[in-house]
Coordinates of C-alpha atoms in Angstrom, one line a residue:
M4 CA -169.7 150.6 -152.1
D5 CA -170.2 153.3 -149.5
H6 CA -173.4 154.2 -147.8
A7 CA -174.5 157.0 -146.2
E8 CA -177.1 158.0 -143.5
L9 CA -178.8 160.8 -143.0
G10 CA -180.3 162.2 -139.9
F11 CA -183.3 164.8 -139.0
K12 CA -185.1 166.1 -136.3
L13 CA -188.0 168.1 -137.5
I14 CA -190.2 170.9 -136.0
N15 CA -193.8 170.8 -137.1
E16 CA -193.6 174.0 -138.6
E17 CA -190.7 172.9 -140.9
S18 CA -191.6 169.2 -141.5
V19 CA -193.0 169.6 -145.1
I20 CA -189.7 171.7 -146.1
A21 CA -187.7 169.1 -144.5
R22 CA -189.3 166.2 -146.2
Q23 CA -188.5 167.4 -149.7
I24 CA -185.1 168.3 -148.8
Q25 CA -184.6 165.1 -147.4
Q26 CA -186.4 163.2 -150.4
R27 CA -183.7 165.5 -152.9
R28 CA -180.4 163.8 -150.6
L29 CA -182.0 160.2 -150.7
L30 CA -182.4 160.9 -154.3
Q31 CA -179.1 161.9 -154.9
I32 CA -177.6 158.8 -152.6
E33 CA -179.7 156.5 -155.0
Q34 CA -178.3 158.1 -158.1
N35 CA -174.6 158.2 -156.9
Q36 CA -175.1 154.2 -155.9
N37 CA -176.2 153.6 -159.4
K38 CA -173.2 155.5 -160.9
Q39 CA -170.8 153.5 -158.8
L40 CA -172.5 150.3 -159.8
L41 CA -171.5 151.0 -163.7
H42 CA -168.1 151.7 -163.2
M43 CA -166.5 149.0 -161.6
T44 CA -162.6 148.9 -161.1
G45 CA -160.8 145.5 -160.0
L46 CA -159.9 145.3 -156.8
G47 CA -157.9 141.7 -156.9
W48 CA -157.8 138.1 -157.8
Y49 CA -157.4 134.9 -156.6
S50 CA -156.7 131.6 -158.6
F51 CA -158.0 127.7 -157.4
K52 CA -156.8 124.4 -157.3
L53 CA -160.2 122.8 -157.9
Y54 CA -158.6 118.9 -158.3
K55 CA -156.2 117.6 -155.6
N56 CA -155.5 113.5 -156.7
N57 CA -158.4 113.7 -159.0
E58 CA -160.5 114.6 -156.4
V59 CA -162.8 117.5 -156.3
Q60 CA -161.3 119.9 -153.0
T61 CA -165.1 120.7 -151.6
G62 CA -165.6 122.8 -148.7
R63 CA -166.0 126.6 -147.7
Y64 CA -162.6 128.4 -148.0
F65 CA -161.9 132.2 -146.9
K66 CA -158.9 133.4 -149.1
K67 CA -156.9 136.7 -149.4
L68 CA -157.0 138.3 -152.9
Y69 CA -153.9 138.7 -155.1
D70 CA -153.0 142.5 -156.3
L71 CA -153.7 143.0 -160.0
P72 CA -152.8 142.8 -162.5
L73 CA -155.1 139.4 -163.2
R74 CA -152.1 136.2 -164.1
L75 CA -153.2 132.7 -165.4
K76 CA -150.5 130.7 -162.8
S77 CA -150.8 131.3 -159.2
P78 CA -147.4 133.3 -158.1
S79 CA -143.9 131.4 -157.1
D80 CA -144.2 133.7 -154.0
P81 CA -148.2 134.9 -153.2
S82 CA -146.6 136.8 -150.0
K83 CA -145.0 139.5 -152.4
I84 CA -148.3 140.4 -153.6
M85 CA -151.1 139.3 -151.6
R86 CA -153.3 141.6 -149.9
Q87 CA -153.5 141.3 -146.3
S88 CA -157.0 142.9 -145.8
V89 CA -159.7 141.5 -148.3
K90 CA -160.7 138.4 -148.5
I91 CA -163.0 136.0 -151.0
D92 CA -165.1 134.0 -149.2
F93 CA -166.5 131.1 -151.6
E94 CA -167.9 127.5 -151.8
V95 CA -167.1 124.6 -153.7
G96 CA -169.7 121.2 -153.8
T97 CA -170.6 118.9 -156.1
F98 CA -174.1 117.3 -157.1
N99 CA -175.1 114.2 -158.5
Y100 CA -177.9 114.2 -161.5
D101 CA -179.2 111.8 -163.9
R102 CA -179.9 113.5 -167.1
N103 CA -183.0 111.3 -167.4
Q104 CA -184.3 112.3 -163.7
I105 CA -184.1 116.2 -164.7
R106 CA -186.2 115.5 -167.8
S107 CA -188.7 113.0 -166.6
Q108 CA -189.2 115.6 -163.4
R109 CA -189.6 118.6 -166.0
Q110 CA -192.6 116.6 -167.8
H111 CA -194.2 115.6 -164.7
Y112 CA -194.0 119.6 -163.6
D113 CA -195.1 120.3 -167.3
Q114 CA -198.0 118.0 -166.9
I115 CA -199.1 119.1 -163.4
L116 CA -198.8 122.6 -164.8
E117 CA -201.2 122.0 -167.4
L118 CA -203.7 120.1 -165.5
T119 CA -203.7 123.1 -162.8
I120 CA -204.1 126.0 -165.4
R121 CA -206.9 123.6 -166.8
N122 CA -208.4 123.3 -163.7
R123 CA -208.4 126.8 -162.9
R124 CA -209.8 127.8 -166.0
Q125 CA -212.7 126.0 -164.9
N126 CA -213.6 126.4 -160.6
Q127 CA -212.6 129.4 -158.6
N128 CA -209.2 128.0 -156.1
P129 CA -211.0 127.1 -153.3
N130 CA -207.5 128.4 -151.0
Q131 CA -208.1 131.7 -152.0
Q132 CA -209.8 132.7 -149.2
L133 CA -207.3 131.3 -146.7
K134 CA -204.6 132.8 -148.5
D135 CA -206.3 136.2 -148.0
Y136 CA -206.8 135.3 -144.6
H137 CA -202.8 134.8 -143.9
Y138 CA -202.3 138.0 -145.8
K139 CA -204.4 140.1 -143.6
N140 CA -203.2 138.1 -140.3
G141 CA -199.8 136.8 -141.1
D142 CA -198.3 139.5 -139.4
N143 CA -200.1 139.3 -136.0
M144 CA -197.7 137.4 -133.0
L145 CA -199.9 134.6 -131.0
V146 CA -197.3 134.9 -128.4
N147 CA -194.2 136.7 -127.7
Y148 CA -191.0 134.8 -127.2
D149 CA -187.6 134.5 -125.6
K150 CA -185.1 133.0 -128.2
D151 CA -183.0 132.0 -125.4
N152 CA -185.7 129.9 -123.4
L153 CA -187.8 128.3 -125.6
Y154 CA -189.2 125.8 -123.0
E155 CA -191.2 128.2 -121.3
Y156 CA -193.6 128.2 -124.0
P157 CA -196.7 126.5 -123.8
E158 CA -195.7 123.3 -124.8
E159 CA -199.1 122.6 -127.4
L160 CA -197.0 125.8 -129.3
I161 CA -193.8 124.2 -129.4
P162 CA -193.3 122.2 -132.7
F163 CA -190.3 120.5 -131.4
F164 CA -188.6 118.5 -128.4
E165 CA -185.5 117.2 -129.2
S166 CA -185.0 113.9 -127.9
N167 CA -182.4 111.0 -129.0
Q168 CA -183.6 108.2 -126.4
S169 CA -185.2 105.4 -128.5
K170 CA -188.9 104.7 -127.5
I171 CA -189.2 101.3 -129.1
N172 CA -188.5 98.3 -127.0
E173 CA -186.6 96.1 -129.5
Q174 CA -187.0 92.9 -127.7
E175 CA -190.9 93.1 -127.8
F176 CA -190.7 92.5 -131.6
N177 CA -189.5 89.3 -132.0
T178 CA -190.0 88.0 -136.0
K179 CA -189.8 84.3 -135.1
N180 CA -193.2 84.6 -132.9
R181 CA -195.7 84.4 -136.1
N182 CA -198.1 85.7 -133.3
N183 CA -196.9 88.8 -133.3
G184 CA -198.7 92.2 -134.5
I185 CA -197.7 95.7 -134.9
D186 CA -199.7 99.1 -134.1
I187 CA -198.8 102.2 -135.5
Y188 CA -200.3 105.3 -133.3
I189 CA -200.5 108.6 -135.9
D190 CA -200.8 111.3 -133.3
G191 CA -200.2 114.1 -134.7
M192 CA -198.1 116.9 -136.9
N193 CA -195.9 119.9 -136.0
G194 CA -194.6 122.8 -137.8
L195 CA -196.8 122.5 -141.0
P196 CA -195.9 124.8 -143.6
D197 CA -197.7 128.6 -143.7
N198 CA -199.9 127.5 -146.9
V199 CA -201.2 124.6 -145.3
T200 CA -205.0 124.4 -144.5
I201 CA -206.8 121.0 -144.1
C202 CA -204.4 118.3 -144.7
K203 CA -204.7 114.2 -144.0
I204 CA -202.3 111.3 -144.2
E205 CA -201.8 108.3 -146.8
A206 CA -200.4 105.7 -144.3
S207 CA -198.8 102.3 -146.0
V208 CA -196.3 100.1 -144.6
I209 CA -193.4 99.3 -146.8
D210 CA -190.1 97.1 -146.3
P211 CA -186.7 97.8 -146.8
N212 CA -187.2 96.1 -150.8
M213 CA -189.9 98.6 -151.2
N214 CA -193.1 95.9 -151.3
E215 CA -196.2 97.7 -149.4
W216 CA -197.5 95.4 -146.9
M217 CA -200.9 97.0 -146.5
D218 CA -203.2 99.1 -148.6
K219 CA -203.2 103.0 -148.0
Q220 CA -205.1 104.1 -145.3
D221 CA -206.2 107.7 -145.1
I222 CA -205.7 109.4 -141.4
L223 CA -207.6 112.1 -140.8
P224 CA -207.1 114.9 -138.3
N225 CA -209.6 115.8 -135.3
F226 CA -211.2 118.8 -136.6
N227 CA -212.3 119.7 -132.9
E228 CA -208.7 120.0 -131.5
G229 CA -205.1 121.2 -133.1
S230 CA -204.7 123.8 -135.7
N231 CA -204.0 124.4 -138.7
F232 CA -200.1 124.0 -138.7
N233 CA -200.2 121.5 -135.7
P234 CA -203.3 119.2 -136.3
I235 CA -204.2 116.1 -134.0
L236 CA -204.6 112.9 -135.7
H237 CA -204.7 110.2 -133.0
D238 CA -205.4 107.3 -135.2
K239 CA -204.3 103.8 -135.4
I240 CA -202.7 101.5 -137.5
E241 CA -202.6 97.8 -137.2
L242 CA -200.4 95.5 -139.2
R243 CA -201.3 92.0 -139.3
L244 CA -200.9 90.5 -142.7
R245 CA -199.6 91.8 -146.3
G246 CA -197.6 96.6 -154.8
N247 CA -194.3 98.5 -155.4
E248 CA -193.6 102.1 -155.3
Q249 CA -190.8 104.1 -156.2
K250 CA -189.3 105.7 -153.5
E251 CA -189.0 110.2 -154.8
N252 CA -186.5 112.0 -154.1
L253 CA -187.9 115.1 -153.0
E254 CA -187.4 118.0 -150.2
K255 CA -188.0 117.6 -147.1
L256 CA -190.6 120.1 -145.4
P257 CA -188.3 122.1 -143.5
C258 CA -188.7 121.8 -139.7
S259 CA -192.6 119.8 -140.2
T260 CA -192.6 116.3 -138.1
V261 CA -195.0 113.8 -137.8
L262 CA -196.0 112.3 -134.4
L263 CA -195.8 108.8 -134.3
R264 CA -195.7 105.5 -132.2
I265 CA -195.1 102.1 -132.7
N266 CA -196.2 99.6 -130.5
K267 CA -196.3 95.3 -130.0
A268 CA -199.9 94.5 -130.9
P269 CA -201.9 93.1 -127.6
T270 CA -202.1 89.3 -126.8
T271 CA -204.4 87.5 -124.8
K272 CA -203.1 86.1 -121.6
N273 CA -203.7 82.1 -122.4
S274 CA -203.5 81.1 -126.1
G275 CA -201.1 84.5 -126.9
K276 CA -203.6 85.2 -130.1
V277 CA -203.2 88.7 -131.4
L278 CA -206.0 91.1 -130.6
S279 CA -207.2 93.7 -132.7
I280 CA -210.1 96.6 -132.8
Y281 CA -212.1 94.4 -135.4
D282 CA -212.7 91.6 -132.6
D283 CA -215.7 91.0 -130.8
I284 CA -214.4 93.5 -127.9
P285 CA -216.8 96.7 -126.8
E286 CA -215.1 99.9 -127.5
D287 CA -215.4 101.3 -124.1
E288 CA -212.6 98.3 -123.3
W289 CA -210.1 98.7 -125.5
V290 CA -207.9 100.8 -123.2
K291 CA -208.2 97.9 -120.7
Y292 CA -207.0 95.0 -123.7
G293 CA -204.4 97.6 -125.0
L294 CA -206.0 98.3 -127.9
W295 CA -205.8 101.4 -127.7
R296 CA -203.2 103.6 -125.8
P297 CA -204.2 107.6 -125.4
R298 CA -202.1 110.1 -127.2
P299 CA -199.6 111.3 -124.8
E300 CA -198.9 115.4 -123.9
F301 CA -196.2 116.9 -126.4
R302 CA -193.7 117.3 -124.1
P303 CA -190.2 116.7 -123.8
N304 CA -188.3 113.1 -123.5
V305 CA -192.0 111.5 -125.5
Y306 CA -191.4 111.1 -129.0
N307 CA -187.7 109.9 -130.5
T308 CA -186.3 112.5 -132.9
S309 CA -183.1 110.9 -133.5
Y310 CA -184.7 110.4 -137.6
C311 CA -184.7 113.8 -137.8
G312 CA -180.6 114.4 -137.3
P313 CA -178.8 116.9 -135.2
L314 CA -180.5 120.4 -134.9
T315 CA -178.7 122.8 -137.1
Q316 CA -178.7 127.0 -135.5
V317 CA -180.7 127.7 -138.7
Q318 CA -183.9 124.9 -138.0
N319 CA -183.3 126.5 -134.1
D320 CA -184.0 129.9 -135.8
L321 CA -187.0 128.7 -137.5
Y322 CA -188.7 126.6 -135.2
I323 CA -189.0 130.0 -133.1
E324 CA -190.5 131.5 -136.1
K325 CA -192.9 129.1 -136.6
I326 CA -194.0 129.8 -132.9
K327 CA -194.9 133.6 -133.6
R328 CA -197.3 132.6 -135.9
K329 CA -201.3 133.1 -136.1
Q330 CA -203.0 129.9 -135.4
I331 CA -206.6 129.0 -136.4
S332 CA -208.4 126.2 -134.9
Q333 CA -209.0 123.1 -137.4
N334 CA -212.3 123.5 -137.2
K335 CA -212.3 127.6 -138.2
A336 CA -209.9 126.6 -141.1
L337 CA -211.8 123.8 -142.7
G338 CA -215.3 126.1 -142.0
L339 CA -213.0 128.6 -144.8
M340 CA -212.5 126.1 -147.4
M341 CA -216.3 124.9 -146.8
N342 CA -217.6 128.1 -146.6
Q343 CA -219.5 127.9 -143.6
V344 CA -219.2 129.2 -140.6
N345 CA -221.1 126.7 -137.9
Q346 CA -219.4 124.5 -136.2
I347 CA -218.3 121.6 -138.8
T348 CA -218.8 118.2 -137.0
Q349 CA -216.3 115.4 -137.6
E350 CA -218.3 113.4 -139.8
Q351 CA -219.1 116.3 -142.3
G352 CA -215.0 117.1 -142.1
R353 CA -214.4 113.3 -143.0
E354 CA -216.5 113.6 -145.9
W355 CA -215.5 116.6 -147.4
V356 CA -211.8 115.9 -146.9
E357 CA -212.2 112.0 -148.6
S358 CA -214.3 113.6 -151.6
H359 CA -211.6 116.9 -152.1
L360 CA -208.3 115.5 -150.9
V361 CA -207.6 112.6 -153.2
H362 CA -204.6 111.7 -154.6
N363 CA -203.8 110.2 -157.8
K364 CA -201.2 111.0 -160.3
N365 CA -202.1 114.4 -161.2
T366 CA -201.8 115.8 -157.9
E367 CA -199.8 118.5 -157.5
Y368 CA -196.8 119.0 -154.6
I369 CA -197.2 121.5 -151.9
N370 CA -195.2 124.9 -153.1
L371 CA -192.4 124.7 -150.9
N372 CA -192.0 128.6 -151.7
Y373 CA -194.3 129.7 -149.0
F374 CA -193.5 127.0 -146.6
A375 CA -192.6 130.1 -144.6
K376 CA -191.9 133.9 -144.5
Y377 CA -188.8 135.2 -145.4
C378 CA -186.7 136.0 -142.6
P379 CA -183.9 138.6 -143.5
R380 CA -182.1 137.7 -139.8
L381 CA -181.5 134.5 -142.0
G382 CA -180.4 135.9 -145.4
F383 CA -180.5 133.6 -148.8
Q384 CA -178.0 132.0 -151.1
V385 CA -177.5 132.4 -154.6
S386 CA -175.1 129.9 -156.6
V387 CA -174.2 130.9 -160.0
D388 CA -173.8 127.4 -161.5
S389 CA -172.3 129.1 -165.1
I390 CA -173.0 130.8 -168.1
N391 CA -174.2 128.5 -170.4
K392 CA -173.5 128.0 -174.4
I393 CA -170.8 131.0 -174.0
Q394 CA -168.3 131.7 -176.8
L395 CA -165.6 129.6 -176.4
D396 CA -162.2 131.7 -176.0
E397 CA -159.3 130.9 -174.5
Q398 CA -158.3 134.8 -173.9
L399 CA -161.3 135.9 -172.5
F400 CA -162.2 135.6 -168.9
Y401 CA -165.9 136.5 -167.7
V402 CA -166.8 137.6 -164.4
E403 CA -170.2 138.0 -163.0
C404 CA -171.6 140.1 -160.3
I405 CA -174.5 140.2 -158.4
Y406 CA -176.6 142.9 -157.1
L407 CA -179.8 143.2 -155.1
Q408 CA -181.9 146.2 -156.6
P409 CA -183.1 148.4 -154.8
P410 CA -180.6 147.7 -152.2
D411 CA -182.1 146.8 -148.9
K412 CA -185.6 146.5 -150.2
N413 CA -187.4 143.2 -151.8
G414 CA -186.7 144.0 -155.2
Y415 CA -184.6 141.7 -157.5
L416 CA -181.3 139.8 -158.4
L417 CA -179.2 141.8 -160.8
F418 CA -176.6 140.0 -162.7
L419 CA -174.1 142.1 -164.4
I420 CA -171.3 140.4 -166.7
K421 CA -168.5 141.7 -168.3
H422 CA -165.2 139.8 -169.5
A423 CA -161.5 140.5 -169.4
D424 CA -158.6 139.9 -171.7
A425 CA -156.4 137.7 -169.8
Q426 CA -153.3 138.3 -171.5
Q427 CA -153.6 141.8 -171.0
I428 CA -151.7 143.2 -168.0
N429 CA -154.4 145.7 -166.9
D430 CA -158.0 145.9 -165.4
Q431 CA -159.7 146.9 -168.4
H432 CA -163.2 145.0 -168.7
Q433 CA -166.0 144.8 -171.6
D434 CA -169.5 144.2 -170.9
F435 CA -171.5 141.2 -172.1
G436 CA -174.8 142.1 -171.0
F437 CA -177.2 141.5 -168.0
S438 CA -179.8 139.7 -166.6
I439 CA -182.6 139.6 -164.0
L440 CA -184.6 137.7 -161.1
P441 CA -187.7 138.8 -158.9
I442 CA -186.4 136.8 -155.8
F443 CA -189.5 138.4 -153.5
L444 CA -193.0 136.9 -153.7
K445 CA -196.2 138.7 -152.4
G446 CA -197.1 137.9 -148.8
G447 CA -192.8 137.9 -147.5
Y448 CA -191.8 134.9 -149.4
F449 CA -189.0 134.0 -150.8
N450 CA -188.6 132.5 -154.7
S451 CA -186.4 129.7 -153.9
G452 CA -185.8 127.8 -157.4
Q453 CA -183.4 126.9 -160.2
F454 CA -183.3 129.1 -163.4
N455 CA -181.7 129.5 -166.6
L456 CA -182.3 133.6 -167.4
P457 CA -182.0 134.9 -170.5
I458 CA -178.4 137.4 -170.8
V459 CA -179.7 140.7 -172.1
M460 CA -177.0 142.5 -174.6
G461 CA -174.7 145.2 -174.1
K462 CA -173.9 147.5 -171.4
L463 CA -176.3 148.1 -168.3
N464 CA -176.4 151.9 -168.4
E465 CA -177.9 154.3 -165.5
N466 CA -181.3 155.1 -167.9
I467 CA -181.9 151.1 -167.9
I468 CA -181.2 150.7 -164.4
N469 CA -183.8 153.7 -163.3
G470 CA -186.0 152.0 -165.8
L471 CA -185.9 148.9 -163.6
Q472 CA -186.6 150.5 -160.7
Q473 CA -189.6 152.5 -161.8
Q474 CA -191.1 150.0 -163.7
N475 CA -192.2 146.1 -163.6
P476 CA -188.4 144.8 -164.4
I477 CA -190.1 141.9 -166.4
N478 CA -192.4 144.1 -168.8
F479 CA -189.1 147.2 -169.0
I480 CA -187.1 144.7 -170.7
N481 CA -190.1 142.8 -172.8
M482 CA -191.1 146.6 -173.7
M483 CA -186.9 147.4 -175.0
I484 CA -187.0 143.8 -176.6
Q485 CA -190.2 145.0 -178.7
E486 CA -189.1 148.3 -179.5
K487 CA -185.6 146.7 -180.4
Q488 CA -183.3 148.9 -178.1
T489 CA -181.9 145.4 -177.3
Y490 CA -181.6 141.8 -177.7
F491 CA -181.2 138.6 -176.3
H492 CA -177.9 136.9 -176.4
N493 CA -179.1 133.8 -179.2
V494 CA -178.3 131.0 -177.2
T495 CA -176.1 132.1 -174.0
S496 CA -177.8 132.0 -170.6
L497 CA -177.3 132.4 -167.4
L498 CA -177.6 129.1 -165.1
I499 CA -178.2 129.9 -161.0
R500 CA -180.4 128.6 -158.2
V501 CA -181.0 130.6 -155.5
R502 CA -183.0 129.6 -152.2
D503 CA -184.0 130.7 -148.8
Y504 CA -181.5 130.1 -146.3
Q505 CA -183.9 128.3 -144.4
R506 CA -184.5 125.4 -146.8
E507 CA -182.1 122.7 -148.2
F508 CA -180.1 123.6 -151.7
K509 CA -181.7 120.8 -154.4
S510 CA -180.3 120.4 -157.8
I511 CA -183.7 120.2 -159.5
Y512 CA -186.7 122.6 -159.4
P513 CA -189.8 123.2 -161.3
V514 CA -189.6 125.1 -163.9
S515 CA -190.0 128.6 -163.3
E516 CA -193.3 130.9 -164.0
F517 CA -190.5 133.7 -164.8
T518 CA -188.1 131.8 -167.4
S519 CA -191.3 131.3 -169.7
Q520 CA -192.3 134.7 -169.3
L521 CA -188.9 136.1 -171.0
N522 CA -188.0 133.1 -173.1
S523 CA -189.8 130.1 -173.4
N524 CA -187.0 128.0 -175.0
F525 CA -184.6 128.2 -172.1
Q526 CA -184.5 124.3 -170.1
M527 CA -183.6 123.6 -166.4
V528 CA -179.3 122.3 -165.8
A529 CA -177.7 121.8 -162.9
N530 CA -173.9 121.9 -163.0
C531 CA -172.8 123.6 -159.8
L532 CA -169.3 125.9 -159.6
G533 CA -169.8 128.3 -156.6
S534 CA -172.2 130.0 -154.5
S535 CA -172.4 133.7 -152.9
E536 CA -174.3 134.1 -149.5
F537 CA -176.4 137.8 -148.5
T538 CA -177.6 138.5 -145.4

């Protein structure tokens, strides 16, 4: 699709007329783009052998297209018909999933959603004040940053220092010595998501067999230090003595880390007895006897980051974006939650956190769609998994095209589905239907997730495109259905996944509110076939 650029040099007296001319020209360009979207011609085709030696050929491929007409088999001499300039960029991947896991997780999220709705009807959402605060102040930069020289910034603003050097002396941890113990220091957390205000850590120690060696212990932040994104905790767990818990397969918080130190427990010089802060030792002598090790400054080569894995370029870019965020102190964030203006003491903060941040089976997991604002420079990824329960006809070849409507704006994804007769030697195609998905949320965030979208029957004409652009697209489609201008395909649906490129591409997501607005009967399925990228 060709794009035109218009430039104007306006004089004050002619500004009104010039703006009117510019608006008319821009409207004409948009109408021309819509007409081009409606009329498609074949460009080329390519066939890919998915299996080799009974194994899926996974990976990313750049292949040159073949000239039309479409053929069911690859040509014996591709050099005679291959296009030399146009390539297709596609990716093949596999996912291992369990249908029972999908079903149980769907039920879990349905229960959470039901509980959340019930609670919201009874109580006003306490996070609304902080959300409003972020929407008003989220675009303000705390510092100017230099992408090529990250370490020149104040260290308290940098969320990550890469260091793969082990900080543990394994010889100290001799399991044959019964007098050994372990002290675990929780110093803080860095780079937390945008929608975090006040938090706490529930700490427990679990062995490789998932046996819990101690009761869960609440670790609270220091409300007079740190910020909402980089809280300082500086607390300690003593492991001296010894319930099963299933390990959950959850998505990691991107670029969010916990700062921990693990040390051998101190012992007396004479008897070798393991000491504890619960012994009869004055608190002002804890440092002297090694019962308390002060929190080190956050700087390079202090914490081992090898468990975080090697940093990708996307993670490097995301860490830089995190420096730009407007941070507020822990005390101010807590004051917003407690509706207090005065300084809050550590004891007041502890009472509020322990009574409000309670973990149980109904606790809702953090919404990772709000972990960071969408970054146009990084883009997003779309995976069209399959067209579900489509008509079985070996002669029909289905094609799905993806558009961002309106172009270059925070709009929605438009999926246009056509089919062609693979036996015919031409590029003729028929309209099967279309579907839409809003992908941007309030405040500049991206609506990552897995969706099963209903497909609207018939041809996508210019009137429908204008209606989708001028009105709320979901309301516009529902109006068309109610007025019987069109219908949904009875059982056929489009299975897709979209994600902010800053996040992992998971195969299981909670049920989408958008899907339930259009048709509550659609469910989630994971069956990856391919992906596309937008930047």
